[in-house]
Amino acid sequence: MEEPEDTTINKLQLELVAQRLFNLILKSAHNVPPQIVAILKHVKSSVSSAFEGDKKIENNALSAFFFLRFVCPSIAAPHAYGLLPSPPTESCQRQLVLLSKVLQNVANETKFGAKEEFMAQLNTFVEINISNLQRFYDQVLGHRRSDKIEERDPVPKVVRENSLAWIHNHIVLNRPRLENELVTFPDFSDGEEIKKKVGEVMEEMGEVPSKLKQTPVHISVS
């Protein structure tokens, strides 16, 4: 069992690293790819219409896409997203999961509960950075950028292949629903043609790979 002083030191170390990492994310607002920005704008518009401009709900929806799907998983398992050539050590992995949990709580604007006594010590950190999160989204969505897609660092081969395999698997599992949506969606005249092309592509691709390369581990940060 850790002494109180050790717990305090660990908490301070975690808070320091989390703040430095969050600051780097905040500074990257103008570097978010335009494709991601377009999706974030659509999410905000849809949620704002449904919930009459409730900022907290808007932010939660944006975070559910940006942090939960991209930022936190890449922090918790960097090797699965091409950020490290191999898995981190067990000790480092634990620290990365804790960091992702802290950032996800900031993104959700949610304090840690009593059941997570150690993490609850970081509730002040969560509260302080909620306003920073709002400014981040304002900058991402408000920054005027060119529609031209710039060349960026190439996606690592294993990440690209795993992503394509995941998309393939998702289409196979949901193909009947997808095809039905294509031909029944209002004001969508090209549905039948697209359905036909999807069928041709799926036929050419064959069966879904039985195993991905360096399959990402499932890590919950909720």
Coordinates of C-alpha atoms in Angstrom, one line a residue:
M1 CA 0.0 0.0 0.0
E2 CA 1.4 3.4 -1.0
E3 CA 2.2 6.0 1.7
P4 CA 0.1 9.2 1.5
E5 CA 3.2 11.2 0.3
D6 CA 3.8 8.7 -2.5
T7 CA 0.2 9.1 -3.7
T8 CA 0.6 12.9 -3.7
I9 CA 3.8 12.7 -5.7
N10 CA 2.2 10.3 -8.2
K11 CA -0.8 12.6 -8.5
L12 CA 1.4 15.7 -9.1
Q13 CA 3.4 13.8 -11.8
L14 CA 0.3 12.6 -13.6
E15 CA -1.3 16.1 -13.4
L16 CA 1.9 17.7 -14.8
V17 CA 2.2 15.3 -17.7
A18 CA -1.5 15.6 -18.4
Q19 CA -1.3 19.4 -18.5
R20 CA 1.7 19.4 -20.8
L21 CA 0.0 16.9 -23.1
F22 CA -3.3 18.9 -23.1
N23 CA -1.5 22.1 -23.9
L24 CA 0.1 20.5 -26.9
I25 CA -3.4 19.4 -28.1
L26 CA -4.7 23.0 -27.5
K27 CA -1.9 24.4 -29.6
S28 CA -2.7 22.1 -32.5
A29 CA -6.2 23.6 -33.1
H30 CA -5.1 25.1 -36.5
N31 CA -3.5 21.8 -37.6
V32 CA -6.6 19.6 -37.3
P33 CA -7.1 18.1 -40.8
P34 CA -9.9 19.8 -42.8
Q35 CA -11.8 16.5 -43.2
I36 CA -12.0 16.2 -39.4
V37 CA -13.1 19.8 -39.1
A38 CA -15.8 19.3 -41.6
I39 CA -17.2 16.4 -39.6
L40 CA -17.0 18.4 -36.4
K41 CA -18.9 21.2 -37.9
H42 CA -21.6 18.8 -39.1
V43 CA -21.8 17.3 -35.6
K44 CA -22.1 20.7 -33.9
S45 CA -24.8 21.9 -36.4
S46 CA -26.9 18.7 -36.0
V47 CA -26.6 18.7 -32.2
S48 CA -27.2 22.5 -31.9
S49 CA -30.5 22.1 -33.9
A50 CA -31.7 19.2 -31.8
F51 CA -30.8 20.7 -28.4
E52 CA -31.4 24.4 -29.1
G53 CA -27.7 25.4 -28.9
D54 CA -26.9 23.8 -25.5
K55 CA -23.1 24.3 -25.4
K56 CA -22.4 21.5 -23.0
I57 CA -24.2 19.0 -25.1
E58 CA -22.5 20.4 -28.2
N59 CA -19.1 20.0 -26.6
N60 CA -19.9 16.5 -25.4
A61 CA -20.9 15.5 -28.9
L62 CA -17.7 17.0 -30.4
S63 CA -15.6 15.2 -27.7
A64 CA -17.3 11.9 -28.3
F65 CA -16.0 12.1 -31.9
F66 CA -12.7 13.9 -31.6
F67 CA -11.3 12.7 -28.2
L68 CA -13.0 9.4 -27.7
R69 CA -12.4 8.2 -31.3
F70 CA -9.0 9.7 -32.0
V71 CA -7.0 11.4 -29.2
C72 CA -7.6 9.1 -26.3
P73 CA -7.2 5.8 -28.1
S74 CA -3.9 6.9 -29.7
I75 CA -2.6 7.9 -26.2
A76 CA -3.7 4.7 -24.5
A77 CA -2.3 2.4 -27.3
P78 CA 0.2 4.4 -29.4
H79 CA 1.7 1.3 -31.0
A80 CA -1.7 0.4 -32.5
Y81 CA -1.8 3.8 -34.3
G82 CA 1.7 3.9 -35.7
L83 CA 3.0 6.3 -33.0
L84 CA 5.4 3.7 -31.6
P85 CA 7.1 0.8 -33.4
S86 CA 6.2 -1.6 -30.6
P87 CA 4.0 -1.7 -27.5
P88 CA 5.2 0.3 -24.5
T89 CA 6.2 -1.4 -21.2
E90 CA 3.5 -2.5 -18.8
S91 CA 4.3 0.4 -16.4
C92 CA 4.2 2.9 -19.3
Q93 CA 1.0 1.5 -20.6
R94 CA -0.7 2.0 -17.2
Q95 CA 0.4 5.6 -17.2
L96 CA -0.8 6.2 -20.7
V97 CA -4.2 4.7 -19.8
L98 CA -4.4 7.1 -16.8
L99 CA -3.5 10.0 -19.0
S100 CA -6.2 9.1 -21.5
K101 CA -8.8 8.8 -18.7
V102 CA -7.9 12.3 -17.4
L103 CA -8.2 13.9 -20.8
Q104 CA -11.4 12.1 -21.6
N105 CA -13.0 13.4 -18.4
V106 CA -11.9 16.9 -19.4
A107 CA -13.5 16.3 -22.8
N108 CA -16.7 15.0 -21.2
E109 CA -16.7 17.9 -18.7
T110 CA -17.1 15.2 -16.0
K111 CA -15.5 14.9 -12.6
F112 CA -14.1 11.6 -11.3
G113 CA -16.5 9.9 -8.8
A114 CA -15.8 8.6 -5.3
K115 CA -15.2 5.1 -6.6
E116 CA -12.0 6.4 -8.2
E117 CA -10.4 7.9 -5.1
F118 CA -7.0 8.4 -6.7
M119 CA -8.3 9.9 -9.9
A120 CA -10.7 12.1 -8.0
Q121 CA -7.7 14.1 -6.8
L122 CA -7.5 15.4 -10.4
N123 CA -11.0 16.9 -10.4
T124 CA -9.5 20.4 -10.0
F125 CA -7.5 19.8 -13.2
V126 CA -10.6 18.7 -15.0
E127 CA -12.5 21.8 -13.9
I128 CA -9.7 24.2 -14.8
N129 CA -9.3 22.9 -18.3
I130 CA -13.0 22.8 -19.4
S131 CA -12.9 26.4 -20.4
N132 CA -9.7 25.7 -22.4
L133 CA -11.5 22.9 -24.2
Q134 CA -14.2 25.3 -25.2
R135 CA -11.6 27.7 -26.7
F136 CA -10.0 24.8 -28.5
Y137 CA -13.3 23.9 -30.2
D138 CA -13.9 27.6 -31.0
Q139 CA -10.5 27.8 -32.7
V140 CA -10.9 24.5 -34.6
L141 CA -14.3 25.4 -36.0
G142 CA -13.6 29.1 -36.5
H143 CA -10.2 29.0 -38.1
R144 CA -10.4 30.0 -41.8
R145 CA -8.5 27.5 -43.9
S146 CA -8.0 26.6 -47.5
D147 CA -10.2 23.8 -48.9
K148 CA -7.0 22.4 -50.4
I149 CA -6.0 19.2 -48.6
E150 CA -2.3 19.5 -47.7
E151 CA 0.2 16.6 -47.9
R152 CA 0.9 15.4 -44.4
D153 CA 3.1 12.7 -42.9
P154 CA 2.2 9.4 -44.5
V155 CA 0.0 7.1 -42.5
P156 CA 2.1 4.1 -41.4
K157 CA 1.5 1.1 -43.6
V158 CA 0.2 -1.2 -40.8
V159 CA -2.2 1.5 -39.6
R160 CA -3.5 2.0 -43.1
E161 CA -4.0 -1.7 -43.7
N162 CA -5.7 -2.3 -40.4
S163 CA -8.0 0.7 -41.0
L164 CA -9.0 -0.6 -44.4
A165 CA -9.6 -4.1 -43.0
W166 CA -11.8 -2.6 -40.3
I167 CA -13.8 -0.6 -42.9
H168 CA -14.1 -3.8 -45.0
N169 CA -15.4 -5.8 -42.0
H170 CA -17.8 -3.0 -41.0
I171 CA -19.3 -2.9 -44.5
V172 CA -19.7 -6.7 -44.6
L173 CA -21.4 -6.8 -41.2
N174 CA -23.8 -3.9 -42.1
R175 CA -24.2 -4.4 -45.8
P176 CA -27.9 -5.1 -45.9
R177 CA -28.7 -2.0 -43.8
L178 CA -26.2 0.1 -45.9
E179 CA -27.8 -1.0 -49.2
N180 CA -31.3 -0.4 -47.9
E181 CA -30.3 3.1 -46.8
L182 CA -28.8 3.8 -50.2
V183 CA -32.0 3.0 -52.1
T184 CA -34.5 4.4 -49.7
F185 CA -32.8 7.6 -48.5
P186 CA -34.9 10.7 -49.6
D187 CA -33.5 12.8 -52.4
F188 CA -30.7 10.4 -53.1
S189 CA -31.1 9.5 -56.8
D190 CA -27.7 7.6 -57.2
G191 CA -28.5 5.0 -54.5
E192 CA -29.0 2.1 -56.9
E193 CA -25.8 2.9 -58.8
I194 CA -23.7 3.2 -55.7
K195 CA -25.3 0.0 -54.3
K196 CA -24.1 -1.8 -57.5
K197 CA -20.6 -0.4 -57.2
V198 CA -20.4 -1.4 -53.6
G199 CA -21.3 -4.9 -54.6
E200 CA -18.6 -5.0 -57.3
V201 CA -16.0 -3.7 -54.8
M202 CA -17.0 -6.2 -52.2
E203 CA -16.9 -9.1 -54.7
E204 CA -13.3 -8.0 -55.7
M205 CA -12.1 -7.7 -52.1
G206 CA -13.2 -11.1 -51.1
E207 CA -13.4 -12.3 -47.5
V208 CA -12.5 -10.2 -44.5
P209 CA -9.0 -10.8 -43.1
S210 CA -9.2 -13.2 -40.1
K211 CA -6.6 -11.3 -38.2
L212 CA -5.2 -7.7 -38.3
K213 CA -1.5 -7.0 -38.1
Q214 CA -0.6 -5.9 -34.5
T215 CA -4.3 -5.9 -33.6
P216 CA -5.0 -2.9 -31.3
V217 CA -6.0 -3.9 -27.8
H218 CA -9.4 -2.8 -26.6
I219 CA -8.9 -0.2 -23.9
S220 CA -11.8 1.6 -22.3
V221 CA -11.2 5.2 -21.3
S222 CA -14.8 6.0 -20.5

